[in-house]
XYZ file of N, CA and C in Angstrom:
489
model
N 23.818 -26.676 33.370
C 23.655 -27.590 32.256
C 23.895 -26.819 30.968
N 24.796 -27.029 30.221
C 25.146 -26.710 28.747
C 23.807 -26.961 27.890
N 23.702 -25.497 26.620
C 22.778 -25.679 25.900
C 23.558 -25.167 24.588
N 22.770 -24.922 23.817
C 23.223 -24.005 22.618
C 22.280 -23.568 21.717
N 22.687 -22.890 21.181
C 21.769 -21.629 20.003
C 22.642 -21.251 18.816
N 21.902 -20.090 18.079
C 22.703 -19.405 16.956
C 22.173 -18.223 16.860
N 23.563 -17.423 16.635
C 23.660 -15.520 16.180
C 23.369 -15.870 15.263
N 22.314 -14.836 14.671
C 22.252 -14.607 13.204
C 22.609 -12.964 13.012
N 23.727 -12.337 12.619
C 24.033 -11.371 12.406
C 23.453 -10.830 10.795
N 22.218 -10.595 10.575
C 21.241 -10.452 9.841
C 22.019 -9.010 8.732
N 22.133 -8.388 9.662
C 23.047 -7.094 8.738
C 23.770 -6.041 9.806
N 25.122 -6.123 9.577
C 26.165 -5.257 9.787
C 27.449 -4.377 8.915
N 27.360 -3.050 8.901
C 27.978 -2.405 8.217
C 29.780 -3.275 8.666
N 30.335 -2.557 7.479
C 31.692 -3.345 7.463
C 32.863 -3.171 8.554
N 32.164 -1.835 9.275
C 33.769 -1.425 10.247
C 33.051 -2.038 11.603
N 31.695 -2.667 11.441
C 31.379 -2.910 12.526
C 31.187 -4.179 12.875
N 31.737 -4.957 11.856
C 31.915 -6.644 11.996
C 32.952 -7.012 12.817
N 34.464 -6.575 13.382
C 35.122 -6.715 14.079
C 34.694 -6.743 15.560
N 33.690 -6.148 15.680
C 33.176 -5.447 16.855
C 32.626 -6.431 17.071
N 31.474 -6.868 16.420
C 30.835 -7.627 16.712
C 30.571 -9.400 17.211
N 32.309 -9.208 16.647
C 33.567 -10.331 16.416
C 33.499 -10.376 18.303
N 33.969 -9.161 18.502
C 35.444 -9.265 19.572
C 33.833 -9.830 20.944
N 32.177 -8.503 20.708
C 31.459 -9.172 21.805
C 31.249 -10.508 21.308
N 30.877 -11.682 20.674
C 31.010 -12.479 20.762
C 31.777 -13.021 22.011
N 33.187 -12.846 21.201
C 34.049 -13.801 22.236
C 34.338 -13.462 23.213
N 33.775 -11.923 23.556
C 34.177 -11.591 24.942
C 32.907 -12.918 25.950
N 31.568 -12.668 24.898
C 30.567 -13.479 25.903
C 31.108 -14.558 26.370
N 31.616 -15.665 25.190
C 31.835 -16.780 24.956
C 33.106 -17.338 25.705
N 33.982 -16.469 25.692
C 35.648 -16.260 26.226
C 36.015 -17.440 25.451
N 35.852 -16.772 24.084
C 37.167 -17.855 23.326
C 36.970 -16.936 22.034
N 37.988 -16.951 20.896
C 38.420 -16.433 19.569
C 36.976 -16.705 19.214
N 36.356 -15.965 18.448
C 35.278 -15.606 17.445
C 35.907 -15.031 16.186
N 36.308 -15.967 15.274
C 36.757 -15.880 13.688
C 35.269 -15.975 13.018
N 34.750 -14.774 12.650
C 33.732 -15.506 11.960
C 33.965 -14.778 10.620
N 32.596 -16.228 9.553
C 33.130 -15.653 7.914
C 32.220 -14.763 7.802
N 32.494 -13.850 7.369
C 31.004 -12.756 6.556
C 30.905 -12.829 5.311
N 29.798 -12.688 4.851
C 29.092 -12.791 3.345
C 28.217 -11.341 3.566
N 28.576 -11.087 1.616
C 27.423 -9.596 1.550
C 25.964 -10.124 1.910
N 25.571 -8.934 2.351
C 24.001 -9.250 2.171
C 23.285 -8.952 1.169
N 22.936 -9.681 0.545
C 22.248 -9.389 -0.660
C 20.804 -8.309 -0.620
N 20.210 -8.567 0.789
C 18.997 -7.659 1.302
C 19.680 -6.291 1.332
N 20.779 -5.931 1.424
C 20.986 -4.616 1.566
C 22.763 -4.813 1.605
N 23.131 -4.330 0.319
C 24.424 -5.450 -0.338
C 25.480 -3.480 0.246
N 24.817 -3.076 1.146
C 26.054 -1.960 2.013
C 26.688 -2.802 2.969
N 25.744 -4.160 3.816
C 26.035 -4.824 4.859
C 26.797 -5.872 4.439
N 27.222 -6.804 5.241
C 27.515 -7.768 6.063
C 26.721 -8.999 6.730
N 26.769 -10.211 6.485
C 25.956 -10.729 7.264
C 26.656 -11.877 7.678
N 26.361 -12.918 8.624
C 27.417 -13.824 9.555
C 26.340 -14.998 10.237
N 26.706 -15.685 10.699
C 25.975 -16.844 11.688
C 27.129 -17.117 12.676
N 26.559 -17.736 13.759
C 27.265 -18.615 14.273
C 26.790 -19.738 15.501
N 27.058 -20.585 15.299
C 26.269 -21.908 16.234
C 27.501 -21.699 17.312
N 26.407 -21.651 18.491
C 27.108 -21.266 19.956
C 27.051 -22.700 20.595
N 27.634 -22.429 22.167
C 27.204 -24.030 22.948
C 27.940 -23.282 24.171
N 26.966 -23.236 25.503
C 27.273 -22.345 26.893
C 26.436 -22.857 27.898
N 26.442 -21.902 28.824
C 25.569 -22.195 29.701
C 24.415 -21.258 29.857
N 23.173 -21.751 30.328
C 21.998 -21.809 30.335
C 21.797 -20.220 30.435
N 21.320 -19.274 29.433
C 21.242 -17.850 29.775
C 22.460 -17.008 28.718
N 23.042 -17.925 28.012
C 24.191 -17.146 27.414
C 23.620 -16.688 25.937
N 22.602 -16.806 25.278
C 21.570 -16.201 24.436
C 21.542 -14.969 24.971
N 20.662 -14.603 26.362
C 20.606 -13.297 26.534
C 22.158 -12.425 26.672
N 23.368 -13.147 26.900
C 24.306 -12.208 27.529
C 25.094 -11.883 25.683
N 24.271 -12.991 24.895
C 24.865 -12.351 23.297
C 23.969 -11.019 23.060
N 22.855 -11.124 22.806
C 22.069 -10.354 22.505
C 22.101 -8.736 23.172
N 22.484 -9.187 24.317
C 22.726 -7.903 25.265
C 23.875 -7.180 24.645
N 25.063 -8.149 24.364
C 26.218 -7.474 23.814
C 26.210 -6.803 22.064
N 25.547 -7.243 21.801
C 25.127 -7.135 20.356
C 24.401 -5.732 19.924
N 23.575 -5.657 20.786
C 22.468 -4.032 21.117
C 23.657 -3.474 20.917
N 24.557 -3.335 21.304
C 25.448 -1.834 21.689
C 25.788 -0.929 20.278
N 25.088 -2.216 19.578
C 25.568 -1.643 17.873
C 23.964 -1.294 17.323
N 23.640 0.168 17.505
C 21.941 -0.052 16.875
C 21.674 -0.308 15.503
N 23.018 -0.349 14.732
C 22.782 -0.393 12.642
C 22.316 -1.887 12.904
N 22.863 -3.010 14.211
C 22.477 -4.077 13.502
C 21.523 -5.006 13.555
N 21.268 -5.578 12.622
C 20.054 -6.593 12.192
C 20.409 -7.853 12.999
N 19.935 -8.114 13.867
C 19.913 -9.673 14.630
C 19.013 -10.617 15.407
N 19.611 -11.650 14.999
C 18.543 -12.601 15.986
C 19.565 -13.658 16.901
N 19.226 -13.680 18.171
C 20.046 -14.984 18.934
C 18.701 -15.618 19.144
N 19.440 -17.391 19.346
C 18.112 -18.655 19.889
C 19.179 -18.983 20.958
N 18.470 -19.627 22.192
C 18.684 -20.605 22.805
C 17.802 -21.614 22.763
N 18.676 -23.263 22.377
C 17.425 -23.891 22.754
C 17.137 -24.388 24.357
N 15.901 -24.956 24.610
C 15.690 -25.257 25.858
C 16.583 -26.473 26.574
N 16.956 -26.115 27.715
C 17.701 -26.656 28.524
C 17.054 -27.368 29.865
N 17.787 -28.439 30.463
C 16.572 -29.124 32.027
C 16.707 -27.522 32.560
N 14.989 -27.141 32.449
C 15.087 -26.488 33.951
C 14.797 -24.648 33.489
N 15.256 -24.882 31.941
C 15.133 -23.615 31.335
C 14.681 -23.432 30.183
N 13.531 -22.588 29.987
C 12.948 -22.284 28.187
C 14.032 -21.974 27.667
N 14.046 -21.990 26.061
C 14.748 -22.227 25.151
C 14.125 -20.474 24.909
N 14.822 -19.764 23.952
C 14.316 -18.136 24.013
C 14.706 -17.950 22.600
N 13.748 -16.668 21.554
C 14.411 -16.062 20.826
C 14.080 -14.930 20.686
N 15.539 -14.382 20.586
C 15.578 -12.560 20.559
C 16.226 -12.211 19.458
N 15.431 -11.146 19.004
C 15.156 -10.744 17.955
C 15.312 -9.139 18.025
N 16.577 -8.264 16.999
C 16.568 -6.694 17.151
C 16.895 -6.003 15.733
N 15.859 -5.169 15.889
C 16.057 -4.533 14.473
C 15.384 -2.849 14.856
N 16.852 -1.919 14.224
C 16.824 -1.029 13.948
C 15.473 0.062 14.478
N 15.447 0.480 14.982
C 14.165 1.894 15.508
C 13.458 0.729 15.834
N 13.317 -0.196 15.812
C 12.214 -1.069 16.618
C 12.392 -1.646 17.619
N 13.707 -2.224 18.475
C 14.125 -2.677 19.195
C 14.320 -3.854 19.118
N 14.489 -4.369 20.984
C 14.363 -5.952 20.786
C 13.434 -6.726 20.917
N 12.873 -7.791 20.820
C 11.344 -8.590 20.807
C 12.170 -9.764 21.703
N 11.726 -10.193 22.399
C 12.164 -11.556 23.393
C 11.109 -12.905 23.504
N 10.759 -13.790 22.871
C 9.927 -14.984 23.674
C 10.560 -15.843 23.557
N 9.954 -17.025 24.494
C 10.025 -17.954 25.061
C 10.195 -19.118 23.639
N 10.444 -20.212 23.528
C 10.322 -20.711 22.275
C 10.779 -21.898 22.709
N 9.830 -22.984 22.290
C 9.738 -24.600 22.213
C 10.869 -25.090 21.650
N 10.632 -26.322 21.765
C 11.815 -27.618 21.671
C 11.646 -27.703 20.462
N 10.932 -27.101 19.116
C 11.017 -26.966 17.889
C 11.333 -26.147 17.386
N 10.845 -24.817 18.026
C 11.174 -23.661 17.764
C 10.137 -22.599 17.516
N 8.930 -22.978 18.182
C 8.136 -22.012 17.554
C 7.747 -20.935 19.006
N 7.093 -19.653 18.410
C 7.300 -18.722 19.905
C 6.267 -19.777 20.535
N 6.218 -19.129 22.224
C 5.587 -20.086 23.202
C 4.439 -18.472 23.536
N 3.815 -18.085 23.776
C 3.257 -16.985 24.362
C 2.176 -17.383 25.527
N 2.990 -16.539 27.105
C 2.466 -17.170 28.429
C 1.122 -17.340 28.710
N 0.417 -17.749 29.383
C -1.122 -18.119 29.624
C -1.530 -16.477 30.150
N -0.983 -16.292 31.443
C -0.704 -14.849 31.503
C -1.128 -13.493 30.526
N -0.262 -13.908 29.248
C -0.587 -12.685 28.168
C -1.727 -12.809 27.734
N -1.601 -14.466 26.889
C -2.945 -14.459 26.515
C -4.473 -13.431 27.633
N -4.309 -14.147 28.326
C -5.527 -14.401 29.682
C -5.804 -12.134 29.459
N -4.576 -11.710 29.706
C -4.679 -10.492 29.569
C -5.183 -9.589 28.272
N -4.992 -10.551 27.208
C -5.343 -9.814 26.026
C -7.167 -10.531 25.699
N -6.870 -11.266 25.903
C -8.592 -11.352 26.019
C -9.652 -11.007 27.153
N -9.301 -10.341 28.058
C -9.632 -10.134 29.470
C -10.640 -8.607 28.751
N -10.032 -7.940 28.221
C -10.784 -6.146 28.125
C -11.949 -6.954 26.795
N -12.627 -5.792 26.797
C -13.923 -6.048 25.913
C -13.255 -5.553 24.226
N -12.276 -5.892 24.093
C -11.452 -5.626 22.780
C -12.205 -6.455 21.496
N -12.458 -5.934 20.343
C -12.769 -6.779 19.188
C -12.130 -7.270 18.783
N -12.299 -8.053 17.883
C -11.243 -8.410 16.769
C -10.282 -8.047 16.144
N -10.436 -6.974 15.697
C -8.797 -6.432 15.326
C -7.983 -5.891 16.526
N -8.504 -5.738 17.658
C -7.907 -5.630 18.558
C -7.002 -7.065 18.775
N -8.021 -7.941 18.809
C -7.049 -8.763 19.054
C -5.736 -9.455 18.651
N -6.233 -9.462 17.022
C -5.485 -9.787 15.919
C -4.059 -9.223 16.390
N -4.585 -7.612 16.253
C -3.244 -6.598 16.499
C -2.332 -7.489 17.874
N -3.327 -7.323 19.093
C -2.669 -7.912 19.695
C -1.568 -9.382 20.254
N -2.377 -10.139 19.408
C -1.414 -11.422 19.211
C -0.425 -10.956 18.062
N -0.868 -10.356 16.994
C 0.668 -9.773 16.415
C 1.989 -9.277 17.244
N 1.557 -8.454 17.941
C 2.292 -8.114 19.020
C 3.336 -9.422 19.918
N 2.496 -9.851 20.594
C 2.911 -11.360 21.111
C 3.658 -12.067 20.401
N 3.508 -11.983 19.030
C 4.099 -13.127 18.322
C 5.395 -12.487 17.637
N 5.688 -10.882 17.720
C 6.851 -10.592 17.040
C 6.459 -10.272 15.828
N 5.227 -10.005 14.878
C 5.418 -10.460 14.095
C 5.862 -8.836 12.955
N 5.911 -8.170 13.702
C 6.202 -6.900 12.728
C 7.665 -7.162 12.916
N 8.354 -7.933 13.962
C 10.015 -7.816 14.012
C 10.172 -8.842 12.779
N 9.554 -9.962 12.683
C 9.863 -10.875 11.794
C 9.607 -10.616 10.307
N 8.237 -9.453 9.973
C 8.333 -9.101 8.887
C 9.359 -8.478 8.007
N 10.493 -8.148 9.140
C 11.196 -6.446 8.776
C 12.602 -7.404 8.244
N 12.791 -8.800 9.392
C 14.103 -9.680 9.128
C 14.096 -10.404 8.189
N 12.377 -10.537 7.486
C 11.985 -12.133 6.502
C 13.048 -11.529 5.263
N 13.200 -10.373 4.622
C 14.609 -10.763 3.667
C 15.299 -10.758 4.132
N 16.113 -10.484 4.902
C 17.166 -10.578 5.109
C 17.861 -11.975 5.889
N 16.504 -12.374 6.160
C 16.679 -14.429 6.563
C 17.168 -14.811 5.321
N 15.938 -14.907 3.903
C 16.205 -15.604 3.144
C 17.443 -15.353 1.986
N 18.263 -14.053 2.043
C 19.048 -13.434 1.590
C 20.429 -14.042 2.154
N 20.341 -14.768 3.409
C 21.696 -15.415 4.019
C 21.457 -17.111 3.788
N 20.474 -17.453 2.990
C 20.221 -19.212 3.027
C 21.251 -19.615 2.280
N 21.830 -20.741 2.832
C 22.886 -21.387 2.814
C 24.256 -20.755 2.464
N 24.364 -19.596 3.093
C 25.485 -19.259 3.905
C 26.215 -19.782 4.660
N 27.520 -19.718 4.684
C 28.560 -20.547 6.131
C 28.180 -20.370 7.733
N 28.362 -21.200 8.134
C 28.273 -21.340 10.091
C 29.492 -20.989 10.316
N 29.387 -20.412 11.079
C 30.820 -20.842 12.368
C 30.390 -21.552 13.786
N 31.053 -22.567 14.193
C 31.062 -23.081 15.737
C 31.561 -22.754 17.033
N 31.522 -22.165 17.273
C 32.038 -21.777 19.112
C 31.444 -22.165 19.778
N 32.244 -22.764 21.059
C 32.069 -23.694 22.226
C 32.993 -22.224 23.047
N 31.245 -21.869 24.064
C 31.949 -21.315 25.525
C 32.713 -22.203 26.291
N 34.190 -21.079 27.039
C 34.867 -21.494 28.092
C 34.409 -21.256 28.910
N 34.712 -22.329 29.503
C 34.247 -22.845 31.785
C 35.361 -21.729 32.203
């Protein structure tokens, strides 16, 4: 079953936007023309979008391709599909990647599982705090919040994966 999401290519140096071009469309198997705009968060970079449409799992096979470049700033979504959570991954620089699960709106989902585990030890309060920070991404999201609002209303590009 076909779903879709969006790259947010948050920040990429300039010799490395081609690159980032070509994994695209290698994921996608079709031309990836995309427009870049400076980033104003850090006006050395580059920054890009692009609204995808694939099959169920092709979020992770962007994101995977995307790592190979550690300068860059990114986020892929999938939304949820019959049969499959909707996901967002999230990578930034010496910190890595952050992965959850994420609703039909968009907000993270965090498993019963984690929870159940983080309240399970005799941890206080800032333990916990810390720990749902953790869960929730939220030091990855602190590090991307300019460089989100530094690309608002910026251009899309559309790509539709080939069967």
């Amino acid at each position: 079953m076909p779903t879709r999401g969006v790259v947010y290519v948050h920040s990429s140096p300039t010799a490395v936007c081609p690159h980032v071009e070509w994994a695209i469309a290698r994921v996608l198997a079709t031309r990836a023309s995309l427009e870049w705009t400076k980033q104003s968060a850090d006006p050395t970079t580059l920054r890009t979008e692009c609204t995808w449409s694939g099959a169920a799992g092709t979020g992770s096979q962007l994101a995977a391709a995307l790592k190979q470049w550690p300068m860059l700033r990114f986020e892929v979504t999938e939304e949820p599909s019959p049969g499959v959570d909707g996901e967002r991954i999230m990578y930034v620089p010496g910190r890595g990647v952050f992965r959850a699960t994420m609703s039909a709106n968009g907000d993270l989902v965090v498993p019963e599982d984690r929870l159940r585990a983080l309240l399970s030890g005799n941890a206080g309060a800032e333990a916990i705090r810390h720990g749902m920070e953790k869960l929730l991404g939220t030091s990855w999201d602190a590090e991307l919040e300019p460089y989100r609002h530094a690309g608002e209303g910026a251009p899309a590009t559309w790509l539709t994966q080939v069967s």
